[in-house]
Short mmCIF file of C-alpha atoms and ligand atoms in Angstrom, two decimals:
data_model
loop_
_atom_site.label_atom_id
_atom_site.label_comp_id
_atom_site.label_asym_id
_atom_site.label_seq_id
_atom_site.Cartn_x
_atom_site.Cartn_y
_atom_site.Cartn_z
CA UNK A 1 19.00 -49.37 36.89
CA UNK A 2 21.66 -48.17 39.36
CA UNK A 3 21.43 -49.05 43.27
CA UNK A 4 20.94 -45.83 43.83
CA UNK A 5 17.52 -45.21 41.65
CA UNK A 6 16.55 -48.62 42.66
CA UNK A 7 16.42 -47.61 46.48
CA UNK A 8 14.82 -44.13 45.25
CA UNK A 9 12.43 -45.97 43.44
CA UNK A 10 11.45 -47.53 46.02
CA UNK A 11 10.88 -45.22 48.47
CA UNK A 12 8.54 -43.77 46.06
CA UNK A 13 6.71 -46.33 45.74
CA UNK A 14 6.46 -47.22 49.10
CA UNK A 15 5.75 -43.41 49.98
CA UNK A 16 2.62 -43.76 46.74
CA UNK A 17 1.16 -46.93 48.62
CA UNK A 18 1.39 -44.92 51.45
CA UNK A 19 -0.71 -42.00 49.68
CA UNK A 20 1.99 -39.80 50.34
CA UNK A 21 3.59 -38.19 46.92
CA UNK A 22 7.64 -38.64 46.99
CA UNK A 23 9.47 -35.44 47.67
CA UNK A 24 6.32 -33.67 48.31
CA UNK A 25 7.28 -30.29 50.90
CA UNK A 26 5.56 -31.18 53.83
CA UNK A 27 3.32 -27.41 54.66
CA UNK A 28 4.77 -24.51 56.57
CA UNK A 29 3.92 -24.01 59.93
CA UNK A 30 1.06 -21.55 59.49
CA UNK A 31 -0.33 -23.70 56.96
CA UNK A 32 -0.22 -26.85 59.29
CA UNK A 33 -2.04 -23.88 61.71
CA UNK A 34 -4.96 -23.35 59.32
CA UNK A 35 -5.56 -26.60 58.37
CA UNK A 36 -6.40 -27.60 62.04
CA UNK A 37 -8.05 -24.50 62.42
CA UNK A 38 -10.86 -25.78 58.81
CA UNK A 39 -10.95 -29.72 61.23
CA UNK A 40 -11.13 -28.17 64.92
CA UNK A 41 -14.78 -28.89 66.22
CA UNK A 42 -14.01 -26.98 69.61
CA UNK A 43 -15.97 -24.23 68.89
CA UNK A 44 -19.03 -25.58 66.75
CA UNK A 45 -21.54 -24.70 68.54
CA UNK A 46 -20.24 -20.66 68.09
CA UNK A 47 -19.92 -21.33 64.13
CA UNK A 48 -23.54 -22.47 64.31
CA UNK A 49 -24.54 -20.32 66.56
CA UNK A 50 -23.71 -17.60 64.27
CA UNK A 51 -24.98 -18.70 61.31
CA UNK A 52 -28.43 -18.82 62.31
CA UNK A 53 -28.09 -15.55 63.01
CA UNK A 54 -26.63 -14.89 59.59
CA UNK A 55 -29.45 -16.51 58.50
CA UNK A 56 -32.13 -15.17 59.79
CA UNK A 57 -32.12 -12.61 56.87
CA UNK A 58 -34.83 -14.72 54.50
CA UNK A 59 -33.33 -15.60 50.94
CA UNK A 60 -34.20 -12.90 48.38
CA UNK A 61 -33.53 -10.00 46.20
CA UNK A 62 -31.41 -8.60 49.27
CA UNK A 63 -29.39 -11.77 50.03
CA UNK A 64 -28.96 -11.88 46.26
CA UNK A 65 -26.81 -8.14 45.94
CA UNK A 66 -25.09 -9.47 48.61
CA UNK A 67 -24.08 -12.23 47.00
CA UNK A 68 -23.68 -10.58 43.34
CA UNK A 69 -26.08 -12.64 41.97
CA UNK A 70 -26.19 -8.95 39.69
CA UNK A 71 -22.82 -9.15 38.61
CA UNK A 72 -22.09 -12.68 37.85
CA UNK A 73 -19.42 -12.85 40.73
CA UNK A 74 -19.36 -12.52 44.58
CA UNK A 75 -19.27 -8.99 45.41
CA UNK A 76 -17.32 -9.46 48.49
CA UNK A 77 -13.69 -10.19 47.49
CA UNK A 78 -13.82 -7.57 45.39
CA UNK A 79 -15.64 -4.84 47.54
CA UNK A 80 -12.65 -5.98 49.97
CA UNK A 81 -9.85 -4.11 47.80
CA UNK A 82 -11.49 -0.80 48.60
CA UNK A 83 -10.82 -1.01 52.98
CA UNK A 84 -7.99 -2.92 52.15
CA UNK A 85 -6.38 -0.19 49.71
CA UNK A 86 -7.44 2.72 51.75
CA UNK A 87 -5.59 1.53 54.93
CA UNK A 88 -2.65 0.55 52.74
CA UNK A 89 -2.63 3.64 51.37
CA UNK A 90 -3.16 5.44 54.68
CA UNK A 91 0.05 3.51 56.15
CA UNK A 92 2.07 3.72 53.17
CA UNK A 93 1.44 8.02 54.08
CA UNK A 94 2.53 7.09 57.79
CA UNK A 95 5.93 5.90 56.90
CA UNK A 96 6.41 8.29 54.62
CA UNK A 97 5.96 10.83 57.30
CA UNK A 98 3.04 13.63 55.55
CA UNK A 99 0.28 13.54 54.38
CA UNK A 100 -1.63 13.68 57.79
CA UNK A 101 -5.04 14.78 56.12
CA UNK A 102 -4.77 12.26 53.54
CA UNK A 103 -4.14 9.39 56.12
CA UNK A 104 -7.36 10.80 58.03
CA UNK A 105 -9.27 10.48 55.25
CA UNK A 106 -7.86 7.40 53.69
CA UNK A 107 -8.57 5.74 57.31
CA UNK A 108 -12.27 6.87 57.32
CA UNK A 109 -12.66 5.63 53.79
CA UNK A 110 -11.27 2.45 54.26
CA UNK A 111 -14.09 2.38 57.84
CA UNK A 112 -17.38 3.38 55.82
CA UNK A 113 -16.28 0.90 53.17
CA UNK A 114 -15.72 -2.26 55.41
CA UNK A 115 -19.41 -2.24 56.37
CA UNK A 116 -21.01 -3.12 53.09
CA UNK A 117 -17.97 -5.34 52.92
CA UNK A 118 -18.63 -7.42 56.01
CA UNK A 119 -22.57 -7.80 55.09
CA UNK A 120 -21.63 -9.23 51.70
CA UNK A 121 -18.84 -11.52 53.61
CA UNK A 122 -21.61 -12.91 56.35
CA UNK A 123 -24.54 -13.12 53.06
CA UNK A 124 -21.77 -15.82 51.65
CA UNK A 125 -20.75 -17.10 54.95
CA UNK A 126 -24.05 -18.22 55.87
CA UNK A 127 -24.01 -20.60 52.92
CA UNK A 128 -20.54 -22.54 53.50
CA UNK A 129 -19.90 -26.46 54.66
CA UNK A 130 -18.04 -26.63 57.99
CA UNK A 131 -14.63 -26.30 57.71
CA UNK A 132 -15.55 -23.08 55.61
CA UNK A 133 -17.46 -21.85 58.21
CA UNK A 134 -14.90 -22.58 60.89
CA UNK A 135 -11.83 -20.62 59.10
CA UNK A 136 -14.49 -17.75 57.86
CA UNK A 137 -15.32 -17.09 61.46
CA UNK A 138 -12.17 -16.11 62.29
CA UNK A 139 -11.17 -14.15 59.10
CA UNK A 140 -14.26 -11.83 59.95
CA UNK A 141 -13.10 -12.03 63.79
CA UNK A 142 -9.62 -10.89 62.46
CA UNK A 143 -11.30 -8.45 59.77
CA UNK A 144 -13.77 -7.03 63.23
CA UNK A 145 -10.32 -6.32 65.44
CA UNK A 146 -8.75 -4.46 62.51
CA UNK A 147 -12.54 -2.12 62.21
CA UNK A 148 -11.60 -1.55 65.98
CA UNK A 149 -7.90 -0.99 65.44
CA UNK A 150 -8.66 1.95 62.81
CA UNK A 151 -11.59 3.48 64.34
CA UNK A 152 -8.94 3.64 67.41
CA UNK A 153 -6.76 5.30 64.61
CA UNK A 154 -9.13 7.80 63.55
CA UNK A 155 -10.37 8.74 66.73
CA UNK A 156 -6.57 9.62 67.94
CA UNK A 157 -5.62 11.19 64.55
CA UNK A 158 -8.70 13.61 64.99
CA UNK A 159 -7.63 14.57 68.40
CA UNK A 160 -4.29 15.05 67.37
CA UNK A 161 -2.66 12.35 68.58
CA UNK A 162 -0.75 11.33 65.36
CA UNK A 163 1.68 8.97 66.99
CA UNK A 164 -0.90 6.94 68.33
CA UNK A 165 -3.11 7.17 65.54
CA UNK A 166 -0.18 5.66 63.36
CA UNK A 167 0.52 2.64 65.72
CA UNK A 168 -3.11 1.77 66.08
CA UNK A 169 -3.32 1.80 61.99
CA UNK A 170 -0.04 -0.72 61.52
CA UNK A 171 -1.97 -2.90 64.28
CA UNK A 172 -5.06 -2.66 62.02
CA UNK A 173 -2.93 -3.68 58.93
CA UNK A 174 -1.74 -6.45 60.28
CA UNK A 175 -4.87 -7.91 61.66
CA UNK A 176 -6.66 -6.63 57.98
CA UNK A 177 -3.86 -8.83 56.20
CA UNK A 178 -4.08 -11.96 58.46
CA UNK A 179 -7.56 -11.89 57.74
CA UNK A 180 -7.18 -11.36 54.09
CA UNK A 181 -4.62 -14.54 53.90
CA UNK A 182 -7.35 -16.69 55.79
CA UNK A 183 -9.83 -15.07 53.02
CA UNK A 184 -7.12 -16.00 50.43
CA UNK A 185 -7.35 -19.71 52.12
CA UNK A 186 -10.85 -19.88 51.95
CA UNK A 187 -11.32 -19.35 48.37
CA UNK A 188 -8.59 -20.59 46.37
CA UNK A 189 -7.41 -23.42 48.83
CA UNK A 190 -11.15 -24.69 50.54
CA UNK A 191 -13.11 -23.11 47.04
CA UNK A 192 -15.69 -20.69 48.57
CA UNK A 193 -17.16 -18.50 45.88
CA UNK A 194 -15.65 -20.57 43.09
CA UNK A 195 -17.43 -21.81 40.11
CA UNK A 196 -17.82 -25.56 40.75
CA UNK A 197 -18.98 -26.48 37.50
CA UNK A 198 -16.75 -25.14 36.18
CA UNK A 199 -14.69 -28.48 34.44
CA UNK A 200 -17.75 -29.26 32.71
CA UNK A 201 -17.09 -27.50 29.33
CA UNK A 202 -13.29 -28.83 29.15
CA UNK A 203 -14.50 -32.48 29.70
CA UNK A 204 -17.40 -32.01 27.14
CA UNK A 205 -16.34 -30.20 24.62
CA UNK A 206 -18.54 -28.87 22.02
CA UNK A 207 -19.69 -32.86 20.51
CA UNK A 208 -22.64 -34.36 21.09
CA UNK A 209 -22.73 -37.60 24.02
CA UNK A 210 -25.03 -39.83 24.01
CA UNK A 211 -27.27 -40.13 27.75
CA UNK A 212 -29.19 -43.09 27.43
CA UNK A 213 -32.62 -45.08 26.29
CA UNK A 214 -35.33 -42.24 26.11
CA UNK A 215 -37.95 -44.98 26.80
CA UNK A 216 -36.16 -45.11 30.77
CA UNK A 217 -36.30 -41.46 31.67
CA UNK A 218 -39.16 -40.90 33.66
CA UNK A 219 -41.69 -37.49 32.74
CA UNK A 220 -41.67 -34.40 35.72
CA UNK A 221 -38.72 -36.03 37.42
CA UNK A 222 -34.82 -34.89 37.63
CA UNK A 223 -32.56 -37.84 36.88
CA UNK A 224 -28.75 -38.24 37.11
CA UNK A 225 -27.50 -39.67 34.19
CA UNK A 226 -23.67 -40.21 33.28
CA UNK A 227 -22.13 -39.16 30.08
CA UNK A 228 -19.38 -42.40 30.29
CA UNK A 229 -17.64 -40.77 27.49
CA UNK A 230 -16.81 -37.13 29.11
CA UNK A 231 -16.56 -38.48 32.39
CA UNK A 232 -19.14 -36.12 33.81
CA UNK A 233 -22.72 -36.38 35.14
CA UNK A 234 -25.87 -34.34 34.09
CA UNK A 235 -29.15 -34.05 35.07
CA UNK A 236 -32.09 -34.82 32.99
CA UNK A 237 -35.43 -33.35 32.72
CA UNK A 238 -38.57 -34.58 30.43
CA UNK A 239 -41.81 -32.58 30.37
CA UNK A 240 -45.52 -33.76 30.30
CA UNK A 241 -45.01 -32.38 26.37
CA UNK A 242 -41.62 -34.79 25.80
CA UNK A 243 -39.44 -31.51 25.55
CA UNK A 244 -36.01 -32.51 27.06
CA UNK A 245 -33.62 -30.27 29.54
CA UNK A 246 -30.45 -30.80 30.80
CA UNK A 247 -28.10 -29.28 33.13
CA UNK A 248 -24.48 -30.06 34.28
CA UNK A 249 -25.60 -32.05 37.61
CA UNK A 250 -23.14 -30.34 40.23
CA UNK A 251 -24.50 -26.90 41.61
CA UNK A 252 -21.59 -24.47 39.80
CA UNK A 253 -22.28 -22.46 43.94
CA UNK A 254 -20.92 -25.26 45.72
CA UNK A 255 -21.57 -28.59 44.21
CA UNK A 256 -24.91 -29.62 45.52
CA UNK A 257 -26.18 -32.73 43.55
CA UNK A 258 -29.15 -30.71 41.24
CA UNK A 259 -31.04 -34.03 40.45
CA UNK A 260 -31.68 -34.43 44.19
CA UNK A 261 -33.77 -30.93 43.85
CA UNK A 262 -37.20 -30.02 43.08
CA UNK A 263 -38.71 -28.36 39.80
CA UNK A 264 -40.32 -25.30 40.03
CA UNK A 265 -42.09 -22.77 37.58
CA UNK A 266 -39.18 -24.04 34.42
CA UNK A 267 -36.60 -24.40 37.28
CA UNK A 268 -34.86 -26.62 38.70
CA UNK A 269 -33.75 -25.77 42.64
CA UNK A 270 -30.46 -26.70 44.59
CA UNK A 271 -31.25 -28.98 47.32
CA UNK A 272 -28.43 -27.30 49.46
CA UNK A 273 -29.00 -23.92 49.44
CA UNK A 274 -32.06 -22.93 46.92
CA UNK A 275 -30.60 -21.28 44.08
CA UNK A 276 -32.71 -21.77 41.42
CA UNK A 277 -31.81 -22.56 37.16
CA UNK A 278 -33.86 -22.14 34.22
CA UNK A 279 -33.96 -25.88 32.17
CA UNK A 280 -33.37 -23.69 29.43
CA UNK A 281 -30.39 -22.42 29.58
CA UNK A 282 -29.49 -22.28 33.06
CA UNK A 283 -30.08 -18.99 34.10
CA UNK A 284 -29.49 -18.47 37.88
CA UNK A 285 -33.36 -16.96 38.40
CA UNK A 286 -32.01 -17.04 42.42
CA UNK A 287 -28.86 -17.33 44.25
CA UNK A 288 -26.61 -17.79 46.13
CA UNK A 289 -25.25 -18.77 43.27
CA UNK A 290 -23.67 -15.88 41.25
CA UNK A 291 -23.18 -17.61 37.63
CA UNK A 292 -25.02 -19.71 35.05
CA UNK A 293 -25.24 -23.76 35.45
CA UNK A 294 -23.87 -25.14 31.91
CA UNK A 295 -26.73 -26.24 30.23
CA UNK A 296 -27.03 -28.60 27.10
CA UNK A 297 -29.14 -29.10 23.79
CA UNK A 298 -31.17 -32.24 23.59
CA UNK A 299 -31.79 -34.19 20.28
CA UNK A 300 -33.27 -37.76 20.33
CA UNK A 301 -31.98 -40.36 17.72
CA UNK A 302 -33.17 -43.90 17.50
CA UNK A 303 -34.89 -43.72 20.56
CA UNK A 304 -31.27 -42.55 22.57
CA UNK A 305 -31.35 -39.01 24.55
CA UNK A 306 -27.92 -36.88 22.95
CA UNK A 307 -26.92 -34.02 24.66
CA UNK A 308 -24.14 -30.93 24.06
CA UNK A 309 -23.13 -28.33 25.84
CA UNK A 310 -25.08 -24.51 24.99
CA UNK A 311 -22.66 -22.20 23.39
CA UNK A 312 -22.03 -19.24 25.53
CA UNK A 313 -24.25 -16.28 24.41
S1 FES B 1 -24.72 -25.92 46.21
FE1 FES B 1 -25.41 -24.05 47.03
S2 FES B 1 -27.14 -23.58 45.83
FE2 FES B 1 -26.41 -25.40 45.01
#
């Protein structure tokens, strides 16, 4: 080993015990921004404020459009692209210099678009953990000034007043596209509206894995039980007619632990936010989840519980 690796080497180690990773780029500036922004407490009590509001529409088939329980998917990232390619559109017209009727419209599209939007943002809001919350409040705050920027917009391109019209618009893109990064932040970086079950089929494969002594699983009860050899936990139903179910044990909406829920009518419900899953196959029969819990077939062999993962239908 040369002096010179052998000082590297150490750094990294030192920088490992340190539970930093060596010549990792430390985040940009507006990254460093947002992360304070998901751990700043200041304004809590506006976050929950909010959300009780948000709230107060009762779980159901209406909370469930706006979710997309229907569609297997949250509906509101992808209602999004229709505002968001409207007044893209409508600006890209601006620069361009015609197209003044076109803009008008594209502007007013983009307006009666972001409402449905919005109510299918603040139906998944309502369901996020804190820091969620915290950076969602002000991508809708951002996505609110950019509605007021463009109906500004509209309002001067119907009186004529193109020039204004125009600047109001590029104000309104640039708030839409702040609060689309922060929307960009929230799912892929802090996982809102992501499938969190969704490791479960990599780690188990398509073999059966053994769960444990039949004879210690209690009847009418959810239990937790490990599958040592895939690393991953599922939870374990037996009926008052010995018919076993089993589900992948984290919530795939936003990893509540399901064995900590109740059973009702062949169901087994979230403790975090209610959605409910068939023990048979893991139908979402209510949100806010929007997909399927992995579910398993059940086979007992010398008195041991086996599981393995459903096929996909
Ligand atoms: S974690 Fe939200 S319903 Fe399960």
């Amino acid at each position: 080993m040369t002096r010179t690796t052998e000082r590297n080497g150490h750094r990294g180690v030192r920088a490992l015990l340190e539970g930093v990773a060596p010549n990792r780029p430390r985040p940009g500036a507006v990254m460093r921004a947002v992360e304070r922004l998901e751990h700043t407490e200041a304004y809590d009590d506006l976050v929950m404020s909010v959300r009780r509001v948000v709230r107060a529409v009762p779980t159901g088939p209406v909370r469930d459009v706006l979710h997309g329980r229907w569609l297997g998917h949250p509906v509101h990232p992808m209602s999004a692209q229709v505002p968001i390619g409207a007044w893209t559109s409508a600006a890209v017209l601006d620069v361009l210099g015609g197209g003044r009727r076109a803009a008008r419209t594209l502007v007013g599209v983009g307006l009666l678009s972001a409402g449905p939007t919005a109510l299918a943002g603040w139906a998944d809001w309502g369901e996020l953990k804190k820091p969620q919350l915290r950076v969602g409040l002000v991508h809708s705050v951002l996505n609110a000034t950019a509605v007021a920027l463009y109906t500004g917009s509209l309002a001067a391109r119907l009186r004529g007043r193109e020039s204004a019209g125009k600047a109001l618009g590029f104000a309104g893109l640039t708030a839409v596209a702040a609060g689309g990064a922060l929307g960009g932040h929230l799912a892929y970086r802090q996982g809102a509206g992501v499938n969190h079950a969704d490791q479960v089929e990599s780690r188990v494969g398509s073999d059966w894995h053994t769960v444990g002594r039949v004879a210690e699983i209690p009847v009418d009860e959810p239990v937790r039980c490990r599958l040592e050899d895939a690393d991953t936990d599922v939870v374990v139903v037996r009926d008052a007619d010995d018919r076993w179910y089993a589900l992948a044990e984290q919530c795939c909406h936003l990893g509540g632990p399901l064995s900590e829920g109740d059973l009702v009518d062949g169901c087994l419900r979230c403790p975090w936010h209610g959605s409910t899953f068939r023990l048979t196959d893991g139908w979402n029969a209510t949100g806010p989840a929007t997909g399927t819990q992995p579910a398993f077939e059940t086979r007992v062999k010398s008195g041991l519980l086996e599981v393995r993962l459903r096929p996909p239908e």
